[in-house]
Coordinates of C-alpha atoms in Angstrom, one line a residue:
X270 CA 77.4 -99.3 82.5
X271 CA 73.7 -99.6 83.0
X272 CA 73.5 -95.5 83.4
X273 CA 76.0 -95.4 80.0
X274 CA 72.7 -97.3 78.3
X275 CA 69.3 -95.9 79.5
X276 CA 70.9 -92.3 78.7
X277 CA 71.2 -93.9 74.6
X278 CA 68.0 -95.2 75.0
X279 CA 66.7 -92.0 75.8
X280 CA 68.0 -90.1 73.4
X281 CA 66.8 -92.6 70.8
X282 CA 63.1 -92.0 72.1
X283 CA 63.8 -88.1 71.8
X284 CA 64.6 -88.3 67.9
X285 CA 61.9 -90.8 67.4
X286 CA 59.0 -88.5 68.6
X287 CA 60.3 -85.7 66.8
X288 CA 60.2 -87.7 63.7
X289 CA 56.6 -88.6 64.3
X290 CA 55.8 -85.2 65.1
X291 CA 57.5 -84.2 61.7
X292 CA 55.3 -86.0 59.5
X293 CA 51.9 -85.4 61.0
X294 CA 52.8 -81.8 59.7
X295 CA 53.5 -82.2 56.6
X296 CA 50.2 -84.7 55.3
X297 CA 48.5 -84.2 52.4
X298 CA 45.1 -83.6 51.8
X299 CA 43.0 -84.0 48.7
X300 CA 39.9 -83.5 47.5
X301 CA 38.1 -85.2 44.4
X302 CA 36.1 -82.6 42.5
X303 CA 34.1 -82.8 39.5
X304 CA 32.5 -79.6 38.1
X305 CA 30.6 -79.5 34.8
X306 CA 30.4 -76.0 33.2
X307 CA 27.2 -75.3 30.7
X308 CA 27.5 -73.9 27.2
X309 CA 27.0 -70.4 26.7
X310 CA 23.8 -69.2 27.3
X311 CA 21.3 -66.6 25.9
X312 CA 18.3 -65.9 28.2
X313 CA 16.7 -62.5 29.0
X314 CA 13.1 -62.8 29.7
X315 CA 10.8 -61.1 32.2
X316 CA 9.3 -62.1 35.7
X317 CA 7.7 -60.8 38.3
X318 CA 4.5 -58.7 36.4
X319 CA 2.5 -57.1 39.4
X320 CA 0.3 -54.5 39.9
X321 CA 1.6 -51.3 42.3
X322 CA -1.2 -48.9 41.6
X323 CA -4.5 -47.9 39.7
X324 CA -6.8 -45.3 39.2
X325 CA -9.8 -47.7 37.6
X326 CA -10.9 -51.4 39.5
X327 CA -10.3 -53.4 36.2
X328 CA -6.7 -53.4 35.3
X329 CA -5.7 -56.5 33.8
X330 CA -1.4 -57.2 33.3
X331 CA -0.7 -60.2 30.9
X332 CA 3.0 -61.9 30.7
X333 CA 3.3 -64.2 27.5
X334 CA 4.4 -68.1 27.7
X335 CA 7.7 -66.9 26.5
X336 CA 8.0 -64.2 29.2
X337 CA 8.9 -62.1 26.4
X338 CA 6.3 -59.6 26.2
X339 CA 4.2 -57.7 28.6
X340 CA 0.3 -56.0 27.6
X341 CA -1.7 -54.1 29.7
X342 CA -5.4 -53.3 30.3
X343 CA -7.0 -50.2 31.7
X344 CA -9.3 -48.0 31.6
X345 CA -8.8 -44.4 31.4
X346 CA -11.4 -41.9 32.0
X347 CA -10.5 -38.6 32.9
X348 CA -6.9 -37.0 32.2
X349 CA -4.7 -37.8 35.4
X350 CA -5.8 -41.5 35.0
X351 CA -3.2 -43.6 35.5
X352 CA -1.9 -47.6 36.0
X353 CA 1.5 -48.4 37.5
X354 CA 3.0 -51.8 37.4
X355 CA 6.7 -53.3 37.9
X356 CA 8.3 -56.3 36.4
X357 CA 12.2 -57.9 36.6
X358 CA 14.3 -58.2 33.6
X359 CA 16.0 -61.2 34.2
X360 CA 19.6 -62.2 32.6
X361 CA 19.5 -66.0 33.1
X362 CA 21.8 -67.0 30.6
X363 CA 26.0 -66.8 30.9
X364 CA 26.2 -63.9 28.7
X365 CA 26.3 -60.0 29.5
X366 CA 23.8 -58.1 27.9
X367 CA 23.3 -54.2 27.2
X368 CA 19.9 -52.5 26.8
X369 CA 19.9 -51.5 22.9
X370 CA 16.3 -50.3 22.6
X371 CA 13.2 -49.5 24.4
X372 CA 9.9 -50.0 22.4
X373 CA 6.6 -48.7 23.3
X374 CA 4.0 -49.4 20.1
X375 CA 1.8 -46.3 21.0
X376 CA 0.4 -45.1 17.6
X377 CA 0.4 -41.4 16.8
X378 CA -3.6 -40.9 17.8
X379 CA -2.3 -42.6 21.6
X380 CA 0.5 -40.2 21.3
X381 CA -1.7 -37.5 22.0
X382 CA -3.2 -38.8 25.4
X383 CA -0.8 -41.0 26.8
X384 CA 2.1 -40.4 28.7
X385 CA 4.5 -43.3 30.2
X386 CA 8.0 -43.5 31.7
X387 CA 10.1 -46.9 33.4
X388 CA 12.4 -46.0 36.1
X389 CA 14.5 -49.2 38.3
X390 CA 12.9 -49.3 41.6
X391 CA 16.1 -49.9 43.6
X392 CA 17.7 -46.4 42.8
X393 CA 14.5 -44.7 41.2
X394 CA 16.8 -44.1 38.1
X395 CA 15.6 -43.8 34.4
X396 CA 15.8 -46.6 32.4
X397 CA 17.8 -45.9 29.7
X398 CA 19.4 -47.2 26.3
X399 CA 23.5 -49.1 27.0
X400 CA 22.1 -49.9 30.0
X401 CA 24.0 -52.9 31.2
X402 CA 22.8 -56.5 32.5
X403 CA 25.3 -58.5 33.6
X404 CA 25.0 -62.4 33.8
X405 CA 22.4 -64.0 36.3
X406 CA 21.7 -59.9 37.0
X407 CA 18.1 -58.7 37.1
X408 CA 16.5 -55.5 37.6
X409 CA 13.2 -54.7 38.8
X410 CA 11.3 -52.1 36.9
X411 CA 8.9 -49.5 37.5
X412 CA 6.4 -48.7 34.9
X413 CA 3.6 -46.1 34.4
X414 CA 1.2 -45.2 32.2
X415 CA -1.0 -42.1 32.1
X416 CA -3.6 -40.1 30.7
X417 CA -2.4 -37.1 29.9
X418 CA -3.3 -34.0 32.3
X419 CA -3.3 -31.0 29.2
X420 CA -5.5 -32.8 26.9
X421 CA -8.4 -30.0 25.4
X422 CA -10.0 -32.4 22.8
X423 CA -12.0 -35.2 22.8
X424 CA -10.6 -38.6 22.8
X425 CA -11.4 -41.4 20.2
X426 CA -9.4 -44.1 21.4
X427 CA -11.4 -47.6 22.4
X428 CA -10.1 -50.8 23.1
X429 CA -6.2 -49.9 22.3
X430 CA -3.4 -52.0 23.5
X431 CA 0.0 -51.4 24.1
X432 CA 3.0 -53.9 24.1
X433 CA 6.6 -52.9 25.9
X434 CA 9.7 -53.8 24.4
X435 CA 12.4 -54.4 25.8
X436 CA 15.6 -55.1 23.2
X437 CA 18.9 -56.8 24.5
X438 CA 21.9 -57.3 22.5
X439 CA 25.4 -58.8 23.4
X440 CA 27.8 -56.5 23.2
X441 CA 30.5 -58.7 21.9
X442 CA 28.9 -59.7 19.2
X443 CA 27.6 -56.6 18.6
X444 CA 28.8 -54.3 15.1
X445 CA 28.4 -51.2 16.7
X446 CA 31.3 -49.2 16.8
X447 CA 29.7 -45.6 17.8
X448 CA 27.2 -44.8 20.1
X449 CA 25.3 -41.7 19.9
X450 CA 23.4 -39.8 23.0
X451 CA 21.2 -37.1 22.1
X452 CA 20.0 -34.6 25.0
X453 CA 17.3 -36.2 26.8
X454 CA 17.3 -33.9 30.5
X455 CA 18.8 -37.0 32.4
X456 CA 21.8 -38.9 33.0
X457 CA 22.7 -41.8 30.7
X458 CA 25.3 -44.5 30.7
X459 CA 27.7 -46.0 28.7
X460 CA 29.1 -49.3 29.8
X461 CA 32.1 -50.2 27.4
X462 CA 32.0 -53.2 25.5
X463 CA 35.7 -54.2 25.5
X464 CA 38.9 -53.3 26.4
X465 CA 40.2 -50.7 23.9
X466 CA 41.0 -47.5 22.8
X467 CA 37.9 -44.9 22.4
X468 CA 37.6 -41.8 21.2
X469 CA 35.0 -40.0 22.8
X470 CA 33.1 -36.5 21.6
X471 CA 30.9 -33.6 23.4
X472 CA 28.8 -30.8 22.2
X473 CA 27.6 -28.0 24.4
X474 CA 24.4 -26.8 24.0
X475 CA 23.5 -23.3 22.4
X476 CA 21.9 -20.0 24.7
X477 CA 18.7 -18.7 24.6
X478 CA 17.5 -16.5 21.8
X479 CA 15.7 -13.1 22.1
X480 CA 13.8 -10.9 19.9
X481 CA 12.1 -7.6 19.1
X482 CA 10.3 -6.0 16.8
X483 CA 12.4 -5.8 14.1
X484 CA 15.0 -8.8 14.5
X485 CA 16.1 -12.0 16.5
X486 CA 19.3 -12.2 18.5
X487 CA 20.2 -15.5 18.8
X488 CA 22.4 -17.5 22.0
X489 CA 25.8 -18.4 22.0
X490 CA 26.7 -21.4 20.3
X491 CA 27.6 -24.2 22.6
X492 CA 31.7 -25.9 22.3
X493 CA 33.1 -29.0 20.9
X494 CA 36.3 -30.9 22.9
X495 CA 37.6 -33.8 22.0
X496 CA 40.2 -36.6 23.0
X497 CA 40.8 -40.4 22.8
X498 CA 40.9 -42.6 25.9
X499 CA 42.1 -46.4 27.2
X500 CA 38.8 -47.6 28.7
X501 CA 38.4 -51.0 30.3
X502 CA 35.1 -54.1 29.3
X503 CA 32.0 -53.4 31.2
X504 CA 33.4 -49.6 33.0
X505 CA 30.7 -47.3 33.4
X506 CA 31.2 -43.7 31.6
X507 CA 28.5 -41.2 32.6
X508 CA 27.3 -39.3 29.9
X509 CA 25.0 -35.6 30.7
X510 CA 23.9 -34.1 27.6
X511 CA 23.8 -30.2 27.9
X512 CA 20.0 -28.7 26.6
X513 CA 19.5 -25.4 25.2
X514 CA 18.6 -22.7 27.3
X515 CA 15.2 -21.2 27.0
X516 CA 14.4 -18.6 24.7
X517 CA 12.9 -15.2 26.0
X518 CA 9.4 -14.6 26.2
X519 CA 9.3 -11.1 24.6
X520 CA 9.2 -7.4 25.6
X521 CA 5.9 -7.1 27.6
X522 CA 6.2 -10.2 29.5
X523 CA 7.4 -11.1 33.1
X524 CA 8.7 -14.3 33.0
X525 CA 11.6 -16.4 35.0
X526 CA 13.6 -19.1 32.7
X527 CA 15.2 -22.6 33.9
X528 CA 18.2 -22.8 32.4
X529 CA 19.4 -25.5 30.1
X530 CA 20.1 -28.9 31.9
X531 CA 23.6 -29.2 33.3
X532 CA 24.5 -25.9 34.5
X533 CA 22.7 -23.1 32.5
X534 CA 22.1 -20.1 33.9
X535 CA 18.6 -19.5 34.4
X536 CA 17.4 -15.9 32.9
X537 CA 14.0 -13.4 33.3
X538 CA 12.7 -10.4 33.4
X539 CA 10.8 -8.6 36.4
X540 CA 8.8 -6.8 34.2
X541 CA 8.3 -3.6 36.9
X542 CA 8.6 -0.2 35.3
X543 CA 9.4 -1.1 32.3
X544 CA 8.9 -2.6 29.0
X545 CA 11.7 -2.1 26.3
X546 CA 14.1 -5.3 27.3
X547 CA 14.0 -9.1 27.2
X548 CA 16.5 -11.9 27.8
X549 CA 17.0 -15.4 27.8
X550 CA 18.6 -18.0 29.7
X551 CA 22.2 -19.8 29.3
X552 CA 22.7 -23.3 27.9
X553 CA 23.8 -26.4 29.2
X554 CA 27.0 -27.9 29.0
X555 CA 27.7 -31.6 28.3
X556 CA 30.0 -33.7 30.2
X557 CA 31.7 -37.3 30.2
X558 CA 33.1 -39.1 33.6
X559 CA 33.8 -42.2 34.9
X560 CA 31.3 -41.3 38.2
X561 CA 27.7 -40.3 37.8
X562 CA 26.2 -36.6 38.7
X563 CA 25.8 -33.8 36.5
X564 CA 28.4 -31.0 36.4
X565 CA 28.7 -29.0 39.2
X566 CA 28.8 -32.1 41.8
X567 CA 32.2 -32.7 40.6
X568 CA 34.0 -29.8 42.1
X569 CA 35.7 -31.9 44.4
X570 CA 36.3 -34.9 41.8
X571 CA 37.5 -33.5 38.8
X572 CA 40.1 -36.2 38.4
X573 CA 36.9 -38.0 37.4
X574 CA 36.0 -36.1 34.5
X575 CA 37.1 -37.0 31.2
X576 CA 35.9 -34.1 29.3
X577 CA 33.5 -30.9 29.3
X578 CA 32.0 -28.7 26.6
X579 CA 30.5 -25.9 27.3
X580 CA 27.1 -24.4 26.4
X581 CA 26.8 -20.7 25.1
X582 CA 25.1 -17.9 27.0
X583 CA 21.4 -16.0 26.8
X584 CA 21.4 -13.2 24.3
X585 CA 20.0 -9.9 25.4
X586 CA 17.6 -7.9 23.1
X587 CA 16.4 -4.0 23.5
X588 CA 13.1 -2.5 21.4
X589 CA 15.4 -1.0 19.3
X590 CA 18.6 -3.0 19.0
X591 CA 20.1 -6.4 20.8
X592 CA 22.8 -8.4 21.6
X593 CA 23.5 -12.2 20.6
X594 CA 25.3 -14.4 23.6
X595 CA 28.5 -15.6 24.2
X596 CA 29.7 -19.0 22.9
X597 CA 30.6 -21.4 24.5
X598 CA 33.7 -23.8 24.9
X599 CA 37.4 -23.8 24.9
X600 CA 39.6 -22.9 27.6
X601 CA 37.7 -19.2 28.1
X602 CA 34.2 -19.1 27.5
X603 CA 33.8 -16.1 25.1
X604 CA 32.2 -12.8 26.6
X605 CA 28.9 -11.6 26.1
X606 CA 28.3 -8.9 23.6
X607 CA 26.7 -5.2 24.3
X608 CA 28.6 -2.4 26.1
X609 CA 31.8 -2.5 27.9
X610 CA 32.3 -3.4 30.7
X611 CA 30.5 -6.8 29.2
X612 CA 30.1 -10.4 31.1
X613 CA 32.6 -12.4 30.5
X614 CA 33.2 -16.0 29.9
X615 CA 33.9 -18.9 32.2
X616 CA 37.8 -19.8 32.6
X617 CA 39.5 -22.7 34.0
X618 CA 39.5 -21.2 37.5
X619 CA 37.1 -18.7 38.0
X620 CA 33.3 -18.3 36.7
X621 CA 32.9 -15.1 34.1
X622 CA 32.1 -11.9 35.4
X623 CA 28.4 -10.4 35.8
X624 CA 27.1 -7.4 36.7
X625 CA 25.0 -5.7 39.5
X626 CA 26.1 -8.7 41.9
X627 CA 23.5 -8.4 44.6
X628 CA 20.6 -9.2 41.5
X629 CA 21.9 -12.4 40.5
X630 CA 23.4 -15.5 41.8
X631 CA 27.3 -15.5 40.5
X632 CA 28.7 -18.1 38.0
X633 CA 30.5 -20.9 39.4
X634 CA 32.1 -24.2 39.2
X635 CA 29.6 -26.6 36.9
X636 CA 26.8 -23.5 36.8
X637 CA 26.4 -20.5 34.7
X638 CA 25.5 -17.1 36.2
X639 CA 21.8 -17.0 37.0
X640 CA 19.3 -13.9 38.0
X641 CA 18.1 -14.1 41.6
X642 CA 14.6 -15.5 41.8
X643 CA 14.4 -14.7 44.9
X644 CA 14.4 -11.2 44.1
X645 CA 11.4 -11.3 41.4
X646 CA 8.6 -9.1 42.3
X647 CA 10.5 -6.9 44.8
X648 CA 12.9 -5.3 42.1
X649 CA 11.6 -4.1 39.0
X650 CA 15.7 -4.8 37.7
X651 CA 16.2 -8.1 38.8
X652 CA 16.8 -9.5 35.3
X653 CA 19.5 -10.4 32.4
X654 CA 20.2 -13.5 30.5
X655 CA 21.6 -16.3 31.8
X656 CA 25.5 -17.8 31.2
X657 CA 26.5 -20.8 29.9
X658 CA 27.1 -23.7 31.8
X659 CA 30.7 -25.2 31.5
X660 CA 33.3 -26.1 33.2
X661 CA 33.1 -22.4 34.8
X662 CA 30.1 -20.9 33.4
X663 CA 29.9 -17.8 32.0
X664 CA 28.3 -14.3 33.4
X665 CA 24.9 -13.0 33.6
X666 CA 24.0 -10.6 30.8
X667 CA 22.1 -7.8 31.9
X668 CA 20.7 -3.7 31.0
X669 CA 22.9 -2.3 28.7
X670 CA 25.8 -4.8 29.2
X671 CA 24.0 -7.1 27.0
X672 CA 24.2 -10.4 26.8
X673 CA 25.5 -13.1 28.8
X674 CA 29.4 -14.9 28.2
X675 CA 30.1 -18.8 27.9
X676 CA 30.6 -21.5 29.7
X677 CA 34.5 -23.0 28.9
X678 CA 35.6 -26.8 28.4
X679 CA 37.9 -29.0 29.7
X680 CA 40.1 -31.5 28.7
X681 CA 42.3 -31.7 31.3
X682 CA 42.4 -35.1 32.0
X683 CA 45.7 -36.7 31.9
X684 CA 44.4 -40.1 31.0
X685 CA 43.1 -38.5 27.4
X686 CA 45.6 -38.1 24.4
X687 CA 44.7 -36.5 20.9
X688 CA 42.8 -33.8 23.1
X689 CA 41.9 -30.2 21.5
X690 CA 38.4 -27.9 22.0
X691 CA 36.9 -25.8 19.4
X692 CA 34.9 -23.0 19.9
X693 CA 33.3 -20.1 17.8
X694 CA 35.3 -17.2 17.5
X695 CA 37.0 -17.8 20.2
X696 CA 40.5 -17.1 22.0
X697 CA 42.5 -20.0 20.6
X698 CA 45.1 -21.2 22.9
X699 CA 48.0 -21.1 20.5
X700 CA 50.5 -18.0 22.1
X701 CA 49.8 -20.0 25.0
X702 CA 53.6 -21.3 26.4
X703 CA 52.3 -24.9 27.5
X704 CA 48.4 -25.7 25.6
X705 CA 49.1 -29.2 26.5
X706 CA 45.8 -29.6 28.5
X707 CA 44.2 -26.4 27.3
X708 CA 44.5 -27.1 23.7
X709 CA 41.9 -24.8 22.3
X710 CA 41.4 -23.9 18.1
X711 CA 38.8 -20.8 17.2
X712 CA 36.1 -21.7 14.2
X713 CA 33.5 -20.3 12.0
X714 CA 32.0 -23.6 11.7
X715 CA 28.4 -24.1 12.8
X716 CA 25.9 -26.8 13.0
X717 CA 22.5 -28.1 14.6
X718 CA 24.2 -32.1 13.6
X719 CA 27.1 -32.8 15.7
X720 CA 30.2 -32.4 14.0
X721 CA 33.5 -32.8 14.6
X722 CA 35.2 -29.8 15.3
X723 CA 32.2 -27.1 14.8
X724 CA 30.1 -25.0 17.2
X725 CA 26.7 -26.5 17.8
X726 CA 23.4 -25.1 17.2
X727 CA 20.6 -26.1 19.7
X728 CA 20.7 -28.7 22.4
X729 CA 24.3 -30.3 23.0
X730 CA 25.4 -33.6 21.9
X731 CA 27.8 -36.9 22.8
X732 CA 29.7 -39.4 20.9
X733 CA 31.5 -42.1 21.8
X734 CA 33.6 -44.7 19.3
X735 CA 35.4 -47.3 19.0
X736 CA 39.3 -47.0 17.8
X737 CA 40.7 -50.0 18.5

């Protein structure tokens, strides 16, 4: 009997601790907050003025009670003369902000001697217009100002002062719909204002021109593509703006020509044993992508590219007669002009053709043909004009081949809708079986203003709008 009770007991204790147990488990916790969130917020000022550099002992650097404006003061005495300086712009307000305009009141006289440029110290980028600035964000910038290097007159300047401006806008509240980017030799950015549909725009940029005696040839007119895209508040797009590739420098010179920025082919002329040729170099093309880098770095990332438009090639001129460049764009490049076999234009696999290969450096991925540098001095030959940059570039131009071909486009994307490229007399894509991504109309249609569906005369061009 006794053994019949201490066994209940014990299981009594058993279900009691596991009972306990239960409820330690499953407490609560709480904790009492009270958080307080501020009205929206404008504030963009400056901080941080200091001095990094000077050529004189008596620079003075003055930040105003508002920390609104910066002025400077230095004296410059011989060209090379120069005062660098760095500052933060500071977003301490709750609202984003994007760089709208960049004012430096130098008058036309300070014009002439005065040379300045900001650049952010962290990635020793240029400081450009839609530049972003998020909320609680600053950047520290570089500035410098200098006298110029190439002045040959006598300055009259005393006492001048110059104030930096710096203009912020929200880009909410903003009414701009389309933003413009002209070439400027650099990178610039786009960060997108909202969520919506945008169509965006590019213009290649046109080759270099030749001449003789009697008459100018002129460079291959760069593309136009095209194409509407979903884009997302505060992405990035990368925007390079092709330039126009360097005219020739005439029949008796030697001479060696950069190309146009992003992917020109560079062009020149040796000069040795003979006198009755000149070329001219290949023009840039211009390019859109969600990752920064100009064309050619993105061989191995095109899924980043939104769109390409290429820039037309160098023309090629005789004493007696010459040969005007192959334009640029659509889904081939055309081909230079002169006699068969001729360089041809950039496709969407290959670069164009050239000829004499061991004189020039082939066209590629990104980079029109170029001549061989390396070769200048050692063979009277090593010349020819160089081919458009695109998406492949185009061929070198050289003897009597002529000129150079185009670089092509792209619009391959799958992300873009509403996609086509125009070019100028070019192979239109139309008996092709599947133009979906290729899509590719020929025009007559020329113009140094960017406009929608014509070839463009000089450097290239970008354009990017709101839809909806």
């Amino acid at each position: 009997m006794k053994r019949h009770n201490t066994k209940k007991l014990l299981i009594i204790i058993i279900v009691l601790f596991i009972s306990i147990g239960f409820a330690v488990l499953t407490s609560n916790l709480n904790v009492a907050t009270t958080l307080t969130f501020r009205e929206n917020v404008w504030d963009i000022h400056y901080e941080n003025l200091k001095l990094i550099d000077c050529s004189s002992d008596n620079p003075t650097l003055t930040l105003d009670n508002d920390k609104d404006e910066i002025t400077i003061g230095n004296t410059f005495d011989i060209p090379t003369d120069y005062i660098e300086f760095s500052f933060v712009v500071l977003n301490a307000g709750t609202i984003d902000a994007v760089l709208n305009q960049i004012n430096v009141n130098l008058t036309t006289e300070q014009q002439k001697y005065i040379e300045y440029s900001f650049k952010y110290v962290l990635d020793d980028s240029t400081v450009a217009v839609n530049d972003k600035l998020f909320a609680g964000q600053g950047k520290l910038i570089k500035a410098r100002f200098s006298y110029k290097y190439d002045i040959n007159e006598f300055s009259t300047l005393d006492n001048t002062s110059i104030t930096i401006g710096f203009k912020y806008i929200q880009p909410q509240s903003s009414s701009v719909t389309t933003w413009n980017y002209e070439y400027t030799g650099t990178e610039q950015v786009f960060y997108v204002p909202k969520n919506g549909i945008y169509k965006i725009e590019a213009w290649g940029a046109q080759g270099g021109s030749c001449s003789n005696p009697t008459t100018t040839y002129i460079g291959g007119y760069g593309g136009y593509s095209v194409g509407t895209i979903s884009l997302t508040k505060n992405q990035a797009i990368y925007v390079n703006v092709g330039g126009s590739g360097e005219d020739s420098k005439g029949l008796d010179y030697i001479y060696n020509l950069e190309g146009g920025y992003n992917g020109g082919g560079s062009g020149g002329k040796n000069g040795k044993n003979e006198n009755t040729s000149t070329w001219a170099a290949g023009g840039g093309a211009t390019h859109l992508a969600i990752s920064d880098g100009v064309l050619s770095s993105f061989s191995s990332k095109i899924s980043d590219l939104l769109l390409v438009s290429g820039g037309g090639g160098g023309s090629g001129c005789y004493i007696t007669n010459g040969f005007v460049g192959g334009a640029g764009g659509g889904y081939i490049g055309n081909s230079g002009n002169g006699v068969t076999p001729r360089a041809t234009g950039g496709t969407q696999s290959n670069g164009g053709t050239s000829h004499n290969p061991d004189l020039h450096i082939p066209a590629s991925f990104g980079l029109g043909a170029s001549v061989d540098n390396s070769k200048f001095d050692t063979i009277w030959n090593s010349a020819g004009s160089g081919g458009g940059g695109g998406y492949y570039g185009g061929g070198l131009g050289f003897n009597q081949y002529g000129s150079a071909g185009g670089g092509s486009g792209y619009i391959g994307n799958t992300n873009l809708s509403n996609k086509v490229m125009y070019c100028y007399n070019c192979q239109s894509s139309e008996n092709e079986q599947d133009e979906t991504h290729i899509k590719t109309r020929s025009t007559t249609n020329v113009n140094s203003t960017a406009t929608s569906n014509y070839a463009k005369i000089g450097n290239g061009f970008a354009k990017i709008t709101f839809v909806s």
